[in-house]
Coordinates of N, CA, C and O in Angstrom, one line a residue:
T1 N 9.8 -11.1 -40.5 CA 9.7 -11.7 -41.8 C 10.7 -12.9 -41.9 O 11.9 -12.8 -41.6
L2 N 10.2 -14.0 -42.3 CA 11.0 -15.3 -42.5 C 10.9 -15.7 -43.9 O 9.8 -15.6 -44.6
T3 N 12.0 -16.2 -44.5 CA 12.0 -16.7 -45.8 C 12.4 -18.2 -45.7 O 13.3 -18.6 -45.0
Y4 N 11.7 -19.0 -46.5 CA 12.0 -20.4 -46.6 C 12.0 -20.9 -48.0 O 11.3 -20.3 -48.9
T5 N 12.6 -22.1 -48.2 CA 12.6 -22.7 -49.6 C 12.2 -24.1 -49.4 O 12.7 -24.9 -48.5
I6 N 11.4 -24.6 -50.3 CA 11.0 -26.0 -50.5 C 11.7 -26.5 -51.7 O 11.6 -26.0 -52.8
T7 N 12.4 -27.6 -51.4 CA 13.2 -28.3 -52.5 C 12.8 -29.7 -52.6 O 12.7 -30.5 -51.7
D8 N 12.6 -30.2 -53.9 CA 12.3 -31.6 -54.2 C 13.5 -32.4 -53.9 O 14.6 -32.2 -54.3
K9 N 13.3 -33.5 -53.1 CA 14.4 -34.3 -52.7 C 15.0 -35.1 -53.8 O 16.2 -35.5 -53.9
L10 N 14.2 -35.4 -54.9 CA 14.7 -36.2 -56.0 C 15.3 -35.4 -57.1 O 16.1 -35.8 -57.9
D11 N 14.9 -34.1 -57.2 CA 15.4 -33.2 -58.2 C 15.6 -31.8 -57.6 O 14.6 -31.0 -57.5
A12 N 16.8 -31.5 -57.2 CA 17.1 -30.3 -56.5 C 16.9 -29.0 -57.4 O 16.9 -27.9 -56.9
S13 N 16.7 -29.2 -58.7 CA 16.4 -28.1 -59.5 C 15.0 -27.6 -59.4 O 14.6 -26.6 -59.9
K14 N 14.2 -28.4 -58.7 CA 12.8 -28.0 -58.5 C 12.7 -27.5 -57.1 O 12.8 -28.2 -56.1
F15 N 12.5 -26.2 -57.0 CA 12.4 -25.5 -55.7 C 11.5 -24.3 -55.8 O 11.3 -23.8 -56.9
S16 N 11.0 -23.8 -54.7 CA 10.2 -22.6 -54.6 C 10.5 -21.9 -53.3 O 10.7 -22.6 -52.2
T17 N 10.6 -20.6 -53.3 CA 10.9 -19.8 -52.1 C 9.7 -19.0 -51.8 O 9.0 -18.5 -52.7
A18 N 9.4 -18.8 -50.5 CA 8.3 -18.0 -50.1 C 8.7 -17.3 -48.8 O 9.7 -17.6 -48.2
T19 N 7.9 -16.4 -48.4 CA 8.1 -15.6 -47.1 C 6.9 -15.7 -46.2 O 5.8 -15.9 -46.7
V20 N 7.2 -15.6 -44.9 CA 6.1 -15.5 -43.9 C 6.3 -14.2 -43.2 O 7.4 -13.9 -42.7
K21 N 5.2 -13.4 -43.1 CA 5.3 -12.2 -42.3 C 4.4 -12.4 -41.1 O 3.3 -12.8 -41.2
V22 N 5.0 -12.1 -39.9 CA 4.3 -12.3 -38.7 C 4.3 -10.9 -38.0 O 5.4 -10.3 -37.8
T23 N 3.1 -10.5 -37.6 CA 3.0 -9.2 -36.8 C 2.8 -9.6 -35.4 O 1.8 -10.3 -35.1
V24 N 3.6 -9.0 -34.5 CA 3.4 -9.2 -33.1 C 2.8 -7.9 -32.5 O 3.5 -6.9 -32.5
A25 N 1.6 -8.0 -32.0 CA 0.9 -6.9 -31.5 C 1.1 -6.7 -30.0 O 1.3 -7.7 -29.3
S26 N 1.1 -5.5 -29.6 CA 1.3 -5.2 -28.2 C 0.0 -5.6 -27.5 O -1.1 -5.3 -28.0
G27 N 0.1 -6.2 -26.3 CA -1.1 -6.5 -25.5 C -1.6 -5.2 -24.8 O -0.9 -4.2 -24.6
A28 N -2.9 -5.3 -24.5 CA -3.5 -4.1 -23.8 C -3.7 -4.3 -22.3 O -4.0 -5.5 -21.9
I29 N -3.5 -3.3 -21.6 CA -3.8 -3.3 -20.1 C -5.0 -2.4 -19.9 O -4.9 -1.2 -20.3
L30 N -6.0 -2.8 -19.2 CA -7.1 -2.0 -18.9 C -7.2 -1.9 -17.4 O -7.6 -2.9 -16.7
A31 N -6.8 -0.8 -16.8 CA -6.9 -0.5 -15.4 C -8.3 0.0 -15.1 O -8.8 0.9 -15.7
K32 N -9.0 -0.6 -14.2 CA -10.3 -0.2 -13.8 C -10.3 0.5 -12.4 O -9.5 0.0 -11.5
D33 N -11.1 1.5 -12.2 CA -11.2 2.1 -10.9 C -11.5 1.1 -9.8 O -12.2 0.2 -10.0
D34 N -10.9 1.4 -8.6 CA -11.2 0.5 -7.4 C -11.9 1.4 -6.3 O -11.8 2.6 -6.3
A35 N -12.6 0.7 -5.4 CA -13.2 1.4 -4.3 C -13.1 0.5 -3.1 O -13.2 -0.8 -3.2
G36 N -13.0 1.0 -2.0 CA -12.9 0.3 -0.7 C -13.2 1.1 0.4 O -13.3 2.4 0.3
S37 N -13.2 0.5 1.6 CA -13.5 1.3 2.8 C -12.8 0.7 4.0 O -12.4 -0.5 4.0
A38 N -12.5 1.5 5.0 CA -12.0 1.0 6.3 C -12.5 1.8 7.4 O -12.9 3.0 7.2
N39 N -12.5 1.3 8.6 CA -12.9 2.1 9.7 C -12.0 3.2 10.0 O -10.8 3.0 10.1
S40 N -12.5 4.4 10.3 CA -11.7 5.6 10.5 C -10.9 5.5 11.9 O -9.8 6.1 12.0
V41 N -11.4 4.7 12.8 CA -10.7 4.6 14.1 C -9.6 3.5 14.1 O -8.5 3.8 14.5
T42 N -10.0 2.4 13.6 CA -9.1 1.2 13.6 C -8.2 1.1 12.4 O -7.2 0.5 12.4
G43 N -8.6 1.7 11.2 CA -7.9 1.6 10.0 C -8.0 0.2 9.4 O -8.9 -0.6 9.8
G44 N -7.1 -0.1 8.5 CA -7.1 -1.5 7.9 C -7.0 -1.5 6.4 O -6.6 -0.5 5.8
T45 N -7.2 -2.6 5.8 CA -7.1 -2.8 4.4 C -8.4 -2.3 3.7 O -9.5 -2.8 4.0
A46 N -8.2 -1.3 2.8 CA -9.4 -0.8 2.0 C -9.6 -1.6 0.7 O -10.7 -1.9 0.3
V47 N -8.4 -1.9 0.1 CA -8.4 -2.7 -1.1 C -7.3 -3.7 -1.0 O -6.1 -3.3 -0.8
A48 N -7.6 -5.0 -1.1 CA -6.6 -6.0 -1.0 C -5.6 -6.1 -2.1 O -4.4 -6.3 -2.0
D49 N -6.1 -5.9 -3.4 CA -5.2 -5.9 -4.6 C -5.9 -5.1 -5.7 O -6.9 -5.6 -6.2
V50 N -5.3 -4.0 -6.0 CA -5.9 -3.1 -7.1 C -5.9 -3.8 -8.5 O -6.6 -3.4 -9.3
L51 N -5.1 -4.8 -8.6 CA -5.0 -5.5 -9.9 C -6.2 -6.5 -10.2 O -6.4 -6.9 -11.3
A52 N -6.9 -6.9 -9.1 CA -7.9 -7.9 -9.2 C -9.0 -7.7 -10.2 O -9.5 -8.6 -10.8
N53 N -9.3 -6.4 -10.4 CA -10.4 -6.1 -11.4 C -9.9 -5.6 -12.7 O -10.7 -5.2 -13.5
D54 N -8.6 -5.6 -12.9 CA -8.1 -5.1 -14.2 C -8.0 -6.2 -15.2 O -8.1 -7.4 -14.9
N55 N -7.7 -5.8 -16.5 CA -7.6 -6.8 -17.5 C -6.2 -6.7 -18.2 O -5.7 -5.6 -18.3
Y56 N -5.7 -7.9 -18.6 CA -4.4 -8.0 -19.1 C -4.4 -8.6 -20.5 O -5.0 -9.7 -20.6
N57 N -3.7 -8.1 -21.4 CA -3.6 -8.6 -22.8 C -4.9 -8.9 -23.5 O -5.1 -9.9 -24.1
G58 N -5.9 -8.0 -23.3 CA -7.1 -8.1 -24.0 C -8.0 -9.2 -23.5 O -9.0 -9.5 -24.1
S59 N -7.7 -9.8 -22.3 CA -8.6 -10.9 -21.8 C -9.2 -10.4 -20.5 O -8.9 -9.3 -20.0
T60 N -10.0 -11.3 -19.9 CA -10.6 -10.9 -18.6 C -9.6 -11.3 -17.5 O -10.0 -11.1 -16.3
T61 N -8.4 -11.8 -17.8 CA -7.5 -12.2 -16.8 C -6.8 -11.0 -16.2 O -6.4 -10.1 -16.9
A62 N -6.8 -11.0 -14.9 CA -6.1 -9.8 -14.2 C -4.6 -9.9 -14.3 O -4.1 -11.0 -14.3
P63 N -4.0 -8.8 -14.5 CA -2.5 -8.8 -14.5 C -2.0 -9.2 -13.1 O -2.7 -9.1 -12.1
T64 N -0.8 -9.7 -13.0 CA -0.1 -10.0 -11.7 C 1.2 -9.2 -11.6 O 1.7 -8.7 -12.6
L65 N 1.7 -9.2 -10.5 CA 3.0 -8.5 -10.3 C 4.2 -9.2 -11.0 O 5.2 -8.7 -11.1
A66 N 3.9 -10.5 -11.5 CA 4.9 -11.2 -12.3 C 5.0 -10.6 -13.7 O 6.1 -10.6 -14.3
N67 N 3.9 -10.0 -14.2 CA 3.9 -9.4 -15.5 C 3.7 -7.9 -15.6 O 3.9 -7.4 -16.7
V68 N 3.5 -7.3 -14.5 CA 3.4 -5.8 -14.6 C 4.1 -5.2 -13.4 O 4.3 -5.9 -12.4
T69 N 4.4 -3.9 -13.5 CA 4.8 -3.1 -12.3 C 3.8 -2.1 -12.0 O 3.1 -1.6 -13.0
I70 N 3.7 -1.7 -10.8 CA 2.8 -0.7 -10.4 C 3.6 0.5 -9.8 O 4.5 0.3 -9.1
T71 N 3.2 1.7 -10.2 CA 3.9 2.9 -9.8 C 2.9 3.8 -9.1 O 1.8 4.0 -9.6
N72 N 3.2 4.3 -7.9 CA 2.4 5.3 -7.2 C 2.2 6.5 -8.0 O 3.1 7.0 -8.7
G73 N 1.0 7.1 -7.9 CA 0.7 8.4 -8.5 C 0.4 9.4 -7.5 O 1.1 9.5 -6.5
T74 N -0.7 10.1 -7.6 CA -1.1 11.1 -6.7 C -1.9 10.5 -5.5 O -2.4 9.4 -5.6
N75 N -1.9 11.2 -4.4 CA -2.5 10.7 -3.2 C -2.9 12.0 -2.3 O -2.1 12.7 -1.9
D76 N -4.2 12.1 -2.1 CA -4.7 13.3 -1.4 C -5.0 13.1 0.1 O -5.7 13.9 0.7
S77 N -4.4 12.1 0.7 CA -4.7 11.7 2.1 C -3.7 12.2 3.1 O -3.8 11.9 4.3
N78 N -2.7 12.9 2.7 CA -1.6 13.4 3.6 C -1.0 12.2 4.3 O -0.7 12.3 5.5
G79 N -0.8 11.1 3.6 CA -0.1 9.9 4.1 C -1.0 9.0 5.0 O -0.5 8.0 5.5
K80 N -2.3 9.3 5.1 CA -3.2 8.5 6.0 C -3.6 7.2 5.2 O -3.9 6.2 5.8
V81 N -3.8 7.3 3.9 CA -4.1 6.2 3.1 C -2.9 5.9 2.2 O -2.4 6.8 1.5
T82 N -2.4 4.7 2.3 CA -1.2 4.3 1.6 C -1.4 3.2 0.6 O -2.3 2.3 0.8
F83 N -0.6 3.2 -0.4 CA -0.7 2.2 -1.5 C 0.7 1.6 -1.6 O 1.7 2.3 -1.7
D84 N 0.7 0.2 -1.5 CA 2.0 -0.5 -1.6 C 2.1 -1.1 -3.0 O 1.4 -2.1 -3.3
P85 N 2.9 -0.5 -3.9 CA 3.0 -1.1 -5.3 C 3.7 -2.5 -5.3 O 3.6 -3.2 -6.4
A86 N 4.3 -2.9 -4.3 CA 4.9 -4.3 -4.2 C 3.8 -5.3 -4.0 O 4.0 -6.5 -4.3
T87 N 2.6 -4.9 -3.5 CA 1.5 -5.9 -3.2 C 0.2 -5.5 -3.9 O -0.7 -6.4 -4.0
G88 N 0.0 -4.3 -4.3 CA -1.2 -3.8 -4.8 C -2.2 -3.5 -3.7 O -3.4 -3.2 -4.0
K89 N -1.8 -3.4 -2.5 CA -2.7 -3.2 -1.3 C -2.8 -1.8 -1.0 O -1.9 -1.0 -0.9
V90 N -4.1 -1.4 -0.7 CA -4.3 0.0 -0.2 C -4.8 -0.1 1.3 O -5.7 -0.8 1.6
S91 N -4.0 0.6 2.1 CA -4.3 0.6 3.6 C -4.6 1.9 4.1 O -4.2 3.0 3.6
V92 N -5.4 1.9 5.2 CA -5.8 3.1 5.9 C -5.3 3.1 7.3 O -5.4 2.1 8.0
A93 N -4.6 4.1 7.7 CA -4.0 4.2 9.0 C -5.1 4.4 10.1 O -6.2 5.0 9.8
A94 N -4.9 3.9 11.3 CA -5.8 4.2 12.4 C -5.9 5.7 12.6 O -5.0 6.4 12.4
N95 N -7.1 6.1 13.1 CA -7.4 7.5 13.4 C -7.3 8.4 12.1 O -6.9 9.6 12.3
T96 N -7.7 7.9 11.0 CA -7.7 8.7 9.8 C -9.1 9.4 9.8 O -10.1 8.8 10.0
P97 N -9.1 10.7 9.6 CA -10.4 11.4 9.5 C -11.3 10.8 8.5 O -10.9 10.5 7.4
A98 N -12.6 10.7 8.8 CA -13.6 10.1 7.8 C -13.6 11.0 6.6 O -13.5 12.2 6.7
G99 N -13.8 10.4 5.5 CA -13.8 11.1 4.2 C -13.5 10.2 3.0 O -13.4 9.0 3.2
I100 N -13.5 10.8 1.9 CA -13.2 10.1 0.7 C -11.8 10.6 0.2 O -11.6 11.8 0.0
Y101 N -10.9 9.6 0.0 CA -9.6 9.9 -0.4 C -9.3 9.3 -1.8 O -9.8 8.2 -2.0
T102 N -8.5 9.9 -2.6 CA -8.3 9.4 -3.9 C -6.8 9.2 -4.1 O -6.0 10.2 -3.8
L103 N -6.4 8.1 -4.6 CA -5.0 7.9 -5.0 C -5.0 7.3 -6.5 O -5.9 6.7 -6.9
T104 N -3.9 7.6 -7.2 CA -3.8 7.1 -8.5 C -2.5 6.2 -8.6 O -1.6 6.4 -7.8
Y105 N -2.5 5.3 -9.6 CA -1.4 4.5 -9.8 C -1.3 4.2 -11.3 O -2.3 4.3 -12.0
T106 N -0.1 3.7 -11.8 CA 0.1 3.4 -13.1 C 0.5 1.9 -13.2 O 1.4 1.5 -12.4
I107 N -0.1 1.2 -14.1 CA 0.3 -0.2 -14.4 C 1.1 -0.3 -15.7 O 0.7 0.3 -16.7
T108 N 2.3 -0.9 -15.6 CA 3.1 -1.0 -16.8 C 3.5 -2.4 -17.1 O 4.0 -3.1 -16.2
D109 N 3.3 -2.9 -18.3 CA 3.7 -4.2 -18.7 C 5.2 -4.4 -18.6 O 5.9 -3.6 -19.2
K110 N 5.7 -5.4 -18.0 CA 7.1 -5.7 -17.9 C 7.8 -6.0 -19.2 O 9.0 -5.7 -19.4
L111 N 7.0 -6.6 -20.1 CA 7.6 -7.0 -21.4 C 7.5 -5.9 -22.5 O 8.3 -5.8 -23.4
D112 N 6.5 -5.0 -22.3 CA 6.3 -3.9 -23.3 C 5.9 -2.6 -22.5 O 4.8 -2.4 -22.3
A113 N 6.9 -1.8 -22.2 CA 6.6 -0.6 -21.4 C 5.8 0.4 -22.1 O 5.4 1.4 -21.5
S114 N 5.5 0.2 -23.4 CA 4.7 1.2 -24.1 C 3.2 1.1 -23.7 O 2.4 1.9 -24.1

């Protein structure tokens, strides 16, 4: 809330005071599921950047590591499929048994952790 006064330059007895109320709303982050694949023998990158298809602050713009942090969640691959929160990259180790593996992660806004 801001309060301001308008005063007549020629007659200081003429003035009026008003207030301005500004609401600052929290931006929204929409994390979308990702899917990728890699060769079970050679391994490789399954997803280059998990943030690429997500939305930031209610727009279609993807969040970046400059404005969000990523935290590892669950991972059912016994360490064969790894997620690097510093890059957003999902990698598959060489000689990983063929199958479908699921990992989770959390995206948090650096300016508003809520």
